[in-house]
Amino acid sequence: MLKPVFRKGSNLNLRWLRQLSQWLFFGLWYYTFFRTYVFIDDYIIHGNPVPDLFLRTDPLSGVISTAASRAFTQEILWWGFMVGFTLIAGRAFCGWICPLGTWMDIYDRMGNFWNRFATGNHEHSGKAKRVRNQINTFRRFMAWKYYILIAMMAAALFSVSFSGYLDPLCIMVRTFTFSVKPWLGEIEILSAGRNYLFGYGFTQAHFFNYNIFSGALFLGILGLSRYYKRFWCRALCPLGALLGALGKISLLKISVDPDTCTSCLKCSKDCKMGAIDFPDRGRPVANYHKEECIQCFGCVDVCPQNSVKIHPNIRFWQQSARPNGRLWNSSSGGGEAGL
Amino acid sequence: MKFSLSPAQWFRAVRVSGPVENTAGDLSRRGIIKAVVAGSLMGPLVKLNPFVRATENRNLLRPPFSRVNDNEFMDACIRCGKCIQVCPTNTLQPAYLEAGIEGMMTPVLVPEIAGCEGKCNGCGQVCPTNAIVSFTREEKHTMKQGTAKLELDRCIGYTENADCNACAKACPTQAIKTAVKDGVPKPVKIEHAQCTGCATCEAACNKIITNRSACVTTNQGRGSATDMAAIMKNLKEKEEAGKDYLPAADV
């Protein structure tokens, strides 16, 4: 449906739109992060009501801390907004908003540049990417994140909240607070508000517990995406598991026009999440794992036949678009039955 | 002959040669049961940890206006580190095992670094889950997070007869009372109803004797109200008297 508007080759395609959104929210995250240092008087004197939109709209921490403490500690309007957004747009948070996901995309792009530089291959992005492409199928380890989420929820019923250790937004804040900010040193603009408020210059201790651990966790998450694009999102992220379980019934859906598909498998190779799986590589029948799809619409842009379509997940629409077996099937089975 | 594989070679070696079946990533019933059992066991296991528990650790200091019950606090806390980021004195640190396994990465107040700044309410403002309840700067001193205790055998006012009184000058609520003994003013007692447990005295102490502070802050009395009228009276007296004011004990 959206395809005629965002045509291939035009500047206004969906990939461009997604990257714009990623950079905007990336900038918003860093603005929020450094705002905590620079405009500290906003918090301390004025009591700014929206200190961190990302953490307040985090449904994982909302669900887990609500279940663990048996009270709505986090305001449900905030994280309920993200739940509603996911019910409409699927796991779009991971592909369009999440700052850790943007970091992984940046790392991936940098790796591609490096491979081009090292191999001199300008047509493709180097050997490592080709290796990744060959194994970019739907794999068993992608279920780990659901098990992690289930274990977290079971622990939350026993009043133990483990969500923060693996929540990507918490990982971002912890990494850049404990590991990165101390390396920036005592920059004047970061400490001016503090000195202005409290009247004298603190010599802030540039040491935090867990500084090495947090940095190593962050680098490990980035490094894992060398072997599989967004390995963290595919296999481990509990927030992604929660959003994927919600996005399974979401409104947006992708399918293929069976008349024009030539089964070149480009969409499957380009997919960041391994959400498109061709069980039988000789035939154009693919399994579209909707709970894994982060709505990056890379398949829409990469399709040479313009046959990948985005359409609402409505019954009559699906029936009219499903004349034979050449369509992508949404993966059946009891994927989220336990949730 | 090579026996070891590089990570890239390993990943290449373990990749499936043929197609995976459609249900590869779907959850198995056995896996779900395992996850539920593991998560359920996690609760009792971390509560029965061999380390000191948060509710029993008297030296565990939490941020001001955090949930009074430490179990509630650790359930609501999501370990995002936002309070630790905003803390202007960096006295808030993520805990290692001071609060047990369950309390790892929850914020604790470390008096070795600094005390809790008396005019600051940043941690309460940024906490996304209200584990630290949002409070204003005016009501900062209305609730105790603990109580300081003088251990005078380490105080150089007594051992060296020195005119130090760093703790009494640093105390934001003037709860450390002094009296003149041997011609020199010395700290003699702490009014429990006026002490908020901010650990500023512990950080301000010179720590000359045995390199330990002569004021030790514990979380005794956490959550109870302070004598706000007396604190306001103290602050007014200090404002009138000037910088070198020392609150006198009414003996």
Coordinates of C-alpha atoms in Angstrom, one line a residue:
Chain A
M1 CA 0.0 0.0 0.0
L2 CA 2.7 2.4 1.0
K3 CA 5.0 1.2 -1.8
P4 CA 3.8 3.5 -4.5
V5 CA 4.5 6.5 -2.3
F6 CA 7.9 5.4 -1.1
R7 CA 9.2 4.2 -4.4
K8 CA 12.5 2.5 -4.9
G9 CA 15.3 4.9 -6.0
S10 CA 13.5 7.9 -4.7
N11 CA 15.0 9.8 -1.7
L12 CA 11.8 9.4 0.2
N13 CA 11.9 5.6 0.7
L14 CA 11.1 3.7 3.8
R15 CA 14.7 2.9 4.6
W16 CA 15.5 6.6 4.6
L17 CA 12.5 7.3 6.8
R18 CA 13.5 4.6 9.2
Q19 CA 17.1 5.8 9.4
L20 CA 15.9 9.3 10.0
S21 CA 13.7 8.1 12.9
Q22 CA 16.6 6.1 14.3
W23 CA 18.9 9.2 14.2
L24 CA 16.2 11.4 15.7
F25 CA 15.6 9.1 18.6
F26 CA 19.3 8.4 19.0
G27 CA 19.8 12.2 19.3
L28 CA 16.9 12.4 21.7
W29 CA 18.4 9.7 23.9
Y30 CA 21.7 11.5 24.1
Y31 CA 20.0 14.8 24.6
T32 CA 18.1 13.2 27.5
F33 CA 21.3 11.7 28.8
F34 CA 23.5 14.8 28.8
R35 CA 20.6 17.0 29.8
T36 CA 20.7 15.2 33.2
Y37 CA 24.1 16.7 33.7
V38 CA 23.8 20.1 31.9
F39 CA 20.3 21.2 33.0
I40 CA 20.4 19.6 36.4
D41 CA 18.5 22.5 37.8
D42 CA 15.5 21.4 35.7
Y43 CA 15.3 18.3 37.8
I44 CA 16.3 19.6 41.1
I45 CA 14.5 22.9 41.3
H46 CA 11.6 22.7 38.8
G47 CA 11.0 19.0 39.1
N48 CA 10.7 18.3 35.4
P49 CA 7.9 15.8 34.8
V50 CA 9.4 14.1 31.9
P51 CA 13.0 13.3 32.8
D52 CA 13.5 10.2 30.7
L53 CA 10.9 9.3 28.1
F54 CA 12.7 6.1 27.2
L55 CA 12.8 4.6 30.6
R56 CA 9.2 5.7 31.5
T57 CA 7.8 4.2 28.3
D58 CA 9.7 0.9 28.8
P59 CA 7.0 -1.7 29.1
L60 CA 9.4 -4.5 30.3
S61 CA 10.4 -2.6 33.4
G62 CA 6.8 -1.5 33.8
V63 CA 5.5 -5.1 33.7
I64 CA 8.2 -6.6 35.8
S65 CA 8.3 -4.0 38.5
T66 CA 4.6 -4.0 38.7
A67 CA 4.4 -7.7 39.1
A68 CA 7.3 -7.9 41.5
S69 CA 6.1 -5.1 43.8
R70 CA 2.4 -5.8 43.3
A71 CA 1.8 -2.1 42.6
F72 CA 1.9 0.2 39.7
T73 CA 5.2 1.8 40.5
Q74 CA 5.7 3.0 37.0
E75 CA 2.9 5.1 35.7
I76 CA 0.9 2.8 33.4
L77 CA 0.0 5.7 31.1
W78 CA 3.6 5.9 30.0
W79 CA 4.4 2.3 29.3
G80 CA 0.8 1.6 28.3
F81 CA 1.5 4.0 25.5
M82 CA 4.3 1.8 24.2
V83 CA 2.1 -1.3 24.5
G84 CA -0.5 0.4 22.4
F85 CA 2.0 1.5 19.9
T86 CA 3.3 -2.1 19.6
L87 CA -0.2 -3.4 19.1
I88 CA -0.5 -1.2 16.1
A89 CA 3.0 -1.1 14.6
G90 CA 4.5 -4.3 15.8
R91 CA 8.1 -4.5 17.1
A92 CA 8.8 -1.1 15.4
F93 CA 10.4 0.2 18.6
C94 CA 13.4 -2.1 18.1
G95 CA 13.9 -1.0 14.5
W96 CA 13.0 2.7 14.7
I97 CA 13.6 3.9 18.2
C98 CA 15.8 1.7 20.4
P99 CA 19.2 3.4 20.9
L100 CA 21.0 0.1 21.5
G101 CA 19.6 -1.2 18.2
T102 CA 20.8 2.0 16.5
W103 CA 24.3 1.3 18.0
M104 CA 24.2 -2.2 16.5
D105 CA 23.2 -0.8 13.1
I106 CA 26.0 1.7 13.3
Y107 CA 28.5 -1.1 14.2
D108 CA 27.2 -3.2 11.4
R109 CA 27.6 -0.3 8.9
M110 CA 31.1 0.5 10.3
G111 CA 32.0 -3.2 9.8
N112 CA 30.8 -3.0 6.2
F113 CA 33.0 0.0 5.6
W114 CA 35.9 -1.8 7.2
N115 CA 35.4 -4.8 5.0
R116 CA 35.2 -2.7 1.9
F117 CA 38.5 -1.1 2.9
A118 CA 40.2 -4.4 3.8
T119 CA 39.0 -6.5 0.9
G120 CA 38.7 -3.8 -1.8
N121 CA 35.4 -5.3 -2.7
H122 CA 33.1 -2.4 -3.4
E123 CA 30.2 -4.4 -4.8
H124 CA 29.5 -6.3 -1.7
S125 CA 30.3 -5.5 1.8
G126 CA 33.0 -8.1 2.3
K127 CA 33.4 -11.6 3.3
A128 CA 32.0 -11.5 6.8
K129 CA 28.7 -10.2 5.5
R130 CA 28.4 -12.9 3.0
V131 CA 29.1 -15.5 5.7
R132 CA 26.3 -13.9 7.7
N133 CA 24.0 -14.0 4.8
Q134 CA 24.4 -17.7 4.3
I135 CA 23.3 -18.4 7.9
N136 CA 20.6 -15.8 8.0
T137 CA 17.8 -18.2 8.6
F138 CA 15.4 -18.5 11.4
R139 CA 17.3 -20.3 14.1
R140 CA 16.5 -22.2 17.3
F141 CA 18.4 -19.8 19.5
M142 CA 15.9 -17.0 18.7
A143 CA 13.6 -18.6 21.3
W144 CA 16.1 -17.9 24.1
K145 CA 14.7 -14.4 24.6
Y146 CA 11.2 -15.7 25.2
Y147 CA 12.6 -18.2 27.8
I148 CA 14.5 -15.3 29.4
L149 CA 11.3 -13.2 29.5
I150 CA 9.3 -16.1 31.0
A151 CA 11.9 -16.7 33.6
M152 CA 11.9 -13.0 34.5
M153 CA 8.1 -13.0 34.8
A154 CA 8.1 -16.2 37.0
A155 CA 10.8 -14.6 39.2
A156 CA 8.8 -11.4 39.4
L157 CA 5.9 -13.4 40.8
F158 CA 8.3 -14.4 43.6
S159 CA 9.2 -10.7 44.1
V160 CA 12.5 -10.7 42.4
S161 CA 12.9 -8.2 39.6
F162 CA 15.7 -9.2 37.2
S163 CA 14.5 -7.1 34.2
G164 CA 17.0 -4.3 34.6
Y165 CA 20.1 -6.4 34.1
L166 CA 19.1 -7.2 30.5
D167 CA 16.8 -4.3 29.6
P168 CA 18.5 -2.6 26.7
L169 CA 17.5 0.9 27.9
C170 CA 18.9 0.3 31.3
I171 CA 22.0 -1.2 29.7
M172 CA 22.4 2.1 27.7
V173 CA 22.1 4.3 30.7
R174 CA 24.4 2.1 32.8
T175 CA 27.0 1.9 30.1
F176 CA 27.2 5.5 29.4
T177 CA 27.0 6.5 33.1
F178 CA 29.4 4.0 34.5
S179 CA 31.9 3.4 31.7
V180 CA 31.8 6.3 29.2
K181 CA 31.0 9.5 31.2
P182 CA 34.0 9.1 33.5
W183 CA 36.3 9.1 30.5
L184 CA 34.9 12.5 29.4
G185 CA 36.4 14.0 32.5
E186 CA 35.3 17.2 34.2
I187 CA 33.9 19.1 31.2
E188 CA 32.8 22.6 32.3
I189 CA 29.4 22.5 30.6
L190 CA 28.6 19.2 32.3
S191 CA 29.4 20.4 35.8
A192 CA 28.4 24.1 35.6
G193 CA 24.8 23.5 36.6
R194 CA 25.9 21.4 39.6
N195 CA 28.3 24.1 40.7
Y196 CA 25.7 26.8 40.2
L197 CA 23.1 24.9 42.2
F198 CA 25.2 23.9 45.2
G199 CA 27.5 26.9 45.4
Y200 CA 30.8 25.2 45.2
G201 CA 32.7 23.0 42.9
F202 CA 32.5 19.3 43.6
T203 CA 35.4 17.2 42.6
Q204 CA 33.3 14.4 41.3
A205 CA 34.7 11.0 41.7
H206 CA 35.2 9.6 38.3
F207 CA 34.8 6.0 39.3
F208 CA 31.8 3.8 39.4
N209 CA 31.3 0.2 40.4
Y210 CA 30.6 -2.0 37.5
N211 CA 32.5 0.3 35.1
I212 CA 34.4 -2.5 33.4
F213 CA 31.4 -4.8 33.5
S214 CA 29.0 -2.4 31.9
G215 CA 31.4 -1.4 29.1
A216 CA 32.3 -5.1 28.4
L217 CA 28.6 -6.0 28.3
F218 CA 27.9 -3.2 25.8
L219 CA 30.9 -4.1 23.6
G220 CA 30.0 -7.7 23.8
I221 CA 26.5 -6.9 22.6
L222 CA 28.0 -5.0 19.7
G223 CA 30.5 -7.7 19.0
L224 CA 28.0 -10.4 18.8
S225 CA 26.3 -8.6 16.0
R226 CA 29.3 -9.3 13.9
Y227 CA 28.3 -12.9 13.4
Y228 CA 24.6 -12.3 13.2
K229 CA 23.2 -8.9 12.5
R230 CA 21.5 -7.8 15.8
F231 CA 22.3 -11.0 17.6
W232 CA 21.2 -9.4 20.8
C233 CA 17.8 -8.5 19.4
R234 CA 17.4 -11.9 17.9
A235 CA 18.4 -14.1 20.7
L236 CA 18.6 -12.3 24.1
C237 CA 16.7 -9.1 24.4
P238 CA 13.8 -9.5 26.9
L239 CA 12.2 -6.2 25.9
G240 CA 12.3 -7.4 22.3
A241 CA 10.6 -10.7 23.4
L242 CA 7.8 -8.7 25.1
L243 CA 7.3 -6.4 22.2
G244 CA 7.4 -9.4 19.7
A245 CA 4.8 -11.3 21.7
L246 CA 2.6 -8.2 21.6
G247 CA 3.5 -7.5 17.9
K248 CA 2.3 -10.9 16.9
I249 CA -1.2 -9.6 16.8
S250 CA -0.3 -6.1 15.5
L251 CA -2.0 -4.3 12.8
L252 CA 0.9 -4.0 10.3
K253 CA 1.8 -6.9 8.1
I254 CA 4.1 -7.6 5.2
S255 CA 3.3 -10.0 2.3
V256 CA 4.5 -10.7 -1.2
D257 CA 2.6 -10.2 -4.4
P258 CA 2.8 -13.8 -5.7
D259 CA 2.5 -12.8 -9.4
T260 CA 5.8 -10.8 -9.4
C261 CA 8.0 -12.6 -6.8
T262 CA 10.9 -14.4 -8.5
S263 CA 12.1 -16.0 -5.2
C264 CA 15.6 -14.4 -5.4
L265 CA 15.8 -14.6 -1.6
K266 CA 17.2 -11.1 -1.4
C267 CA 14.7 -10.1 1.3
S268 CA 15.8 -13.1 3.4
K269 CA 19.5 -12.2 3.1
D270 CA 18.9 -8.6 3.8
C271 CA 16.7 -9.1 6.8
K272 CA 18.3 -7.9 10.0
M273 CA 16.4 -10.2 12.3
G274 CA 16.3 -13.4 10.3
A275 CA 12.6 -13.1 10.2
I276 CA 12.2 -14.4 6.7
D277 CA 12.9 -18.0 6.4
F278 CA 12.9 -20.1 3.3
P279 CA 12.5 -23.7 4.4
D280 CA 12.9 -25.0 0.9
R281 CA 15.4 -22.8 -0.9
G282 CA 14.3 -24.0 -4.3
R283 CA 10.7 -22.8 -3.9
P284 CA 9.5 -19.3 -3.2
V285 CA 7.5 -20.2 -0.1
A286 CA 8.8 -18.3 2.9
N287 CA 7.9 -18.2 6.5
Y288 CA 7.4 -14.7 7.7
H289 CA 8.0 -14.7 11.5
K290 CA 6.0 -11.7 12.4
E291 CA 7.1 -11.7 16.1
E292 CA 10.7 -11.2 14.9
C293 CA 10.1 -8.5 12.4
I294 CA 11.2 -5.1 13.6
Q295 CA 9.5 -3.3 10.7
C296 CA 12.7 -1.9 9.3
F297 CA 11.2 -2.5 5.8
G298 CA 14.5 -3.4 4.4
C299 CA 12.8 -6.2 2.4
V300 CA 10.4 -3.7 0.9
D301 CA 13.3 -1.6 -0.3
V302 CA 15.6 -4.4 -1.4
C303 CA 13.0 -6.3 -3.5
P304 CA 14.0 -5.9 -7.1
Q305 CA 10.4 -6.7 -8.3
N306 CA 8.7 -4.3 -5.9
S307 CA 6.5 -7.1 -4.8
V308 CA 6.9 -6.9 -1.1
K309 CA 3.8 -5.0 0.3
I310 CA 3.0 -3.5 3.6
H311 CA -0.7 -3.8 4.5
P312 CA -2.9 -3.8 7.5
N313 CA -3.4 -7.2 9.2
I314 CA -7.1 -7.4 8.4
R315 CA -8.9 -10.6 7.5
F316 CA -10.4 -9.7 4.2
W317 CA -7.1 -8.2 3.1
Q318 CA -5.3 -11.3 3.9
Q319 CA -7.8 -13.5 2.1
S320 CA -7.7 -11.4 -1.1
A321 CA -3.9 -11.5 -1.0
R322 CA -3.6 -15.3 -0.5
P323 CA -4.5 -17.0 -3.7
N324 CA -1.8 -19.7 -3.7
G325 CA 1.2 -21.0 -1.8
R326 CA 3.7 -18.5 -3.1
L327 CA 2.9 -16.1 -0.3
W328 CA 4.9 -15.6 2.9
N329 CA 3.1 -17.5 5.6
S330 CA 3.0 -16.0 9.0
S331 CA 4.6 -18.6 11.2
S332 CA 2.0 -20.8 12.8
G333 CA 2.5 -22.8 16.0
G334 CA 2.4 -22.1 19.7
G335 CA 5.0 -19.5 19.7
E336 CA 3.5 -17.2 22.2
A337 CA 1.0 -19.6 23.7
G338 CA 3.0 -19.5 26.9
L339 CA 2.7 -15.8 27.1
Chain B
M1 CA 47.8 -29.2 11.4
K2 CA 45.3 -26.8 13.0
F3 CA 43.3 -28.0 15.9
S4 CA 41.7 -24.8 17.0
L5 CA 39.1 -22.7 15.2
S6 CA 38.8 -19.0 15.1
P7 CA 35.3 -17.7 16.1
A8 CA 34.5 -17.0 12.5
Q9 CA 35.5 -20.6 11.5
W10 CA 33.5 -21.9 14.5
F11 CA 30.4 -20.1 13.4
R12 CA 30.9 -21.3 9.9
A13 CA 31.4 -24.9 11.0
V14 CA 28.2 -25.0 13.2
R15 CA 25.9 -23.5 10.6
V16 CA 23.2 -25.8 9.3
S17 CA 23.9 -27.2 5.9
G18 CA 20.3 -27.9 5.1
P19 CA 17.0 -26.1 5.8
V20 CA 15.7 -25.8 9.3
E21 CA 12.2 -27.0 9.9
N22 CA 9.5 -24.3 10.2
T23 CA 9.0 -24.6 14.0
A24 CA 12.7 -24.0 14.7
G25 CA 12.2 -20.9 16.8
D26 CA 8.9 -21.7 18.3
L27 CA 8.8 -22.3 22.0
S28 CA 8.7 -25.9 23.2
R29 CA 6.6 -26.9 26.1
R30 CA 9.6 -28.3 27.8
G31 CA 11.5 -25.1 27.4
I32 CA 8.7 -23.0 28.8
I33 CA 8.4 -25.3 31.9
K34 CA 12.2 -25.1 32.4
A35 CA 12.1 -21.3 32.2
V36 CA 9.2 -21.1 34.6
V37 CA 10.9 -23.5 37.1
A38 CA 14.2 -21.6 36.7
G39 CA 12.6 -18.3 37.3
S40 CA 10.6 -19.6 40.3
L41 CA 13.7 -21.1 41.9
M42 CA 15.5 -17.9 41.3
G43 CA 13.3 -16.1 43.9
P44 CA 14.0 -18.3 46.9
L45 CA 17.6 -18.9 45.8
V46 CA 18.6 -15.2 45.8
K47 CA 16.7 -14.6 49.0
L48 CA 18.6 -17.5 50.7
N49 CA 22.0 -16.1 49.5
P50 CA 25.1 -16.6 51.7
F51 CA 25.8 -12.9 51.7
V52 CA 24.3 -10.4 54.1
R53 CA 20.7 -9.5 53.3
A54 CA 19.6 -6.0 52.6
T55 CA 17.1 -6.0 55.4
E56 CA 19.6 -7.1 57.9
N57 CA 22.6 -5.0 56.8
R58 CA 22.6 -2.1 59.2
N59 CA 25.3 -0.3 57.3
L60 CA 23.4 -0.3 54.1
L61 CA 22.4 3.3 53.2
R62 CA 19.9 4.0 50.6
P63 CA 19.0 7.2 48.7
P64 CA 16.7 9.6 50.5
F65 CA 13.0 8.9 50.3
S66 CA 13.6 5.5 48.9
R67 CA 11.0 2.8 49.8
V68 CA 11.3 2.2 53.5
N69 CA 11.0 -1.6 53.2
D70 CA 14.2 -2.7 51.4
N71 CA 12.4 -5.6 49.8
E72 CA 9.9 -3.3 48.2
F73 CA 12.7 -1.0 47.1
M74 CA 14.5 -3.8 45.3
D75 CA 11.3 -5.0 43.7
A76 CA 10.5 -1.6 42.3
C77 CA 14.0 -0.7 41.3
I78 CA 14.9 -1.6 37.7
R79 CA 18.7 -0.9 38.1
C80 CA 18.7 1.7 35.4
G81 CA 21.4 3.7 37.1
K82 CA 19.6 7.0 36.5
C83 CA 19.8 8.1 40.1
I84 CA 23.5 7.2 40.1
Q85 CA 23.9 9.4 37.0
V86 CA 22.2 12.4 38.4
C87 CA 23.8 12.3 41.9
P88 CA 26.0 15.5 42.1
T89 CA 28.4 14.1 44.7
N90 CA 28.6 10.6 43.2
T91 CA 27.9 9.2 46.6
L92 CA 25.4 6.9 45.0
Q93 CA 27.0 3.7 43.6
P94 CA 25.6 0.5 42.2
A95 CA 25.9 -2.1 44.9
Y96 CA 28.0 -5.2 44.5
L97 CA 26.9 -7.6 47.3
E98 CA 26.1 -5.2 50.1
A99 CA 22.4 -5.8 49.6
G100 CA 22.7 -9.5 48.7
I101 CA 22.5 -11.0 45.2
E102 CA 19.0 -9.6 44.8
G103 CA 20.2 -6.1 45.4
M104 CA 23.1 -6.1 42.9
M105 CA 23.3 -2.8 41.0
T106 CA 20.7 -1.1 43.2
P107 CA 21.8 2.3 44.4
V108 CA 23.6 2.5 47.7
L109 CA 25.0 5.6 49.5
V110 CA 28.8 5.3 50.0
P111 CA 30.0 7.6 52.7
E112 CA 33.6 7.0 51.8
I113 CA 33.1 9.1 48.6
A114 CA 30.8 11.9 49.9
G115 CA 27.7 12.6 51.8
C116 CA 24.2 13.2 50.4
E117 CA 23.9 16.8 49.4
G118 CA 21.4 18.5 51.6
K119 CA 19.9 20.8 48.9
C120 CA 19.5 18.1 46.2
N121 CA 16.5 16.0 45.2
G122 CA 17.7 14.7 41.9
C123 CA 17.4 11.0 42.5
G124 CA 13.8 11.2 43.4
Q125 CA 13.1 13.3 40.3
V126 CA 14.6 11.0 37.8
C127 CA 13.5 7.6 39.2
P128 CA 11.2 6.1 36.6
T129 CA 9.6 3.6 38.8
N130 CA 9.1 5.5 42.0
A131 CA 11.5 3.2 43.9
I132 CA 12.8 6.5 45.1
V133 CA 9.7 8.6 45.8
S134 CA 9.7 12.0 44.2
F135 CA 10.2 14.7 46.8
T136 CA 10.8 18.4 46.9
R137 CA 13.9 20.2 48.3
E138 CA 11.8 21.6 51.1
E139 CA 10.8 18.2 52.4
K140 CA 14.3 16.7 52.1
H141 CA 15.0 16.8 55.8
T142 CA 11.6 15.6 56.9
M143 CA 12.4 11.9 56.7
K144 CA 15.3 10.0 58.1
Q145 CA 17.3 7.6 56.0
G146 CA 19.4 6.5 58.9
T147 CA 21.2 7.9 61.9
A148 CA 24.9 8.8 62.5
K149 CA 26.7 7.6 65.6
L150 CA 29.7 9.2 67.2
E151 CA 32.6 6.8 68.0
L152 CA 34.6 9.2 70.1
D153 CA 37.6 6.9 70.6
R154 CA 38.6 7.8 67.0
C155 CA 37.8 11.5 67.3
I156 CA 40.9 13.7 67.3
G157 CA 39.0 16.3 69.4
Y158 CA 39.4 13.8 72.3
T159 CA 42.6 12.0 71.5
E160 CA 44.6 15.0 70.4
N161 CA 42.5 17.7 72.1
A162 CA 42.2 19.3 68.6
D163 CA 39.7 21.9 67.6
C164 CA 38.4 20.0 64.6
N165 CA 34.6 19.9 64.7
A166 CA 34.5 19.1 61.0
C167 CA 31.4 16.9 61.5
A168 CA 29.5 19.6 63.4
K169 CA 30.3 22.2 60.8
A170 CA 29.4 20.0 57.9
C171 CA 26.1 18.7 59.2
P172 CA 23.3 20.2 57.1
T173 CA 20.7 20.0 60.0
Q174 CA 23.1 21.0 62.8
A175 CA 22.3 17.7 64.6
I176 CA 25.8 17.2 66.0
K177 CA 26.0 19.1 69.3
T178 CA 29.2 20.3 70.8
A179 CA 30.4 21.3 74.2
V180 CA 33.6 22.9 75.5
K181 CA 35.8 20.4 77.3
D182 CA 39.4 21.0 78.3
G183 CA 39.1 24.5 76.7
V184 CA 38.3 23.2 73.3
P185 CA 34.8 22.6 71.7
K186 CA 34.2 19.0 70.9
P187 CA 31.3 17.0 69.5
V188 CA 29.5 15.3 72.3
K189 CA 26.3 13.9 71.0
I190 CA 23.9 13.6 68.0
E191 CA 20.3 14.5 68.3
H192 CA 18.6 11.5 66.7
A193 CA 15.4 13.4 65.9
Q194 CA 17.4 15.9 63.9
C195 CA 19.8 13.6 62.1
T196 CA 18.7 12.6 58.6
G197 CA 21.4 10.0 58.0
C198 CA 22.9 11.8 55.1
A199 CA 26.4 10.6 56.0
T200 CA 27.9 14.1 55.4
C201 CA 29.6 14.0 58.8
E202 CA 31.1 10.6 58.0
A203 CA 32.5 12.0 54.8
A204 CA 33.7 15.2 56.4
C205 CA 35.6 13.5 59.2
N206 CA 39.3 13.8 59.0
K207 CA 39.7 10.1 59.4
I208 CA 43.1 10.5 61.1
I209 CA 42.8 7.8 63.7
T210 CA 42.9 4.3 62.0
N211 CA 41.9 5.9 58.8
R212 CA 38.2 5.5 59.7
S213 CA 35.6 8.0 60.3
A214 CA 34.6 8.9 63.9
C215 CA 31.0 9.3 62.7
V216 CA 29.4 6.0 61.5
T217 CA 26.1 6.2 59.8
T218 CA 23.7 3.3 60.0
N219 CA 20.2 2.9 58.6
Q220 CA 18.7 2.8 62.1
G221 CA 15.5 4.7 62.2
R222 CA 15.0 4.7 58.4
G223 CA 11.7 6.1 57.3
S224 CA 10.8 7.8 60.5
A225 CA 10.0 11.5 60.7
T226 CA 12.5 14.1 62.0
D227 CA 11.9 16.9 64.4
M228 CA 11.4 19.5 61.6
A229 CA 10.7 22.4 64.1
A230 CA 14.1 21.8 65.8
I231 CA 15.9 21.6 62.5
M232 CA 14.4 24.9 61.3
K233 CA 15.4 26.5 64.6
N234 CA 18.9 25.2 64.1
L235 CA 19.1 26.5 60.6
K236 CA 17.9 29.9 61.6
E237 CA 20.4 30.1 64.4
K238 CA 23.2 29.1 62.0
E239 CA 22.1 31.8 59.6
E240 CA 22.2 34.4 62.3
A241 CA 25.5 33.3 63.8
G242 CA 27.4 32.9 60.6
K243 CA 29.8 30.3 59.1
D244 CA 31.7 29.1 62.2
Y245 CA 28.6 28.4 64.2
L246 CA 28.8 25.3 66.4
P247 CA 25.5 24.0 67.9
A248 CA 25.8 23.7 71.6
A249 CA 24.4 20.8 73.5
D250 CA 21.8 21.9 76.1
V251 CA 23.3 20.4 79.2

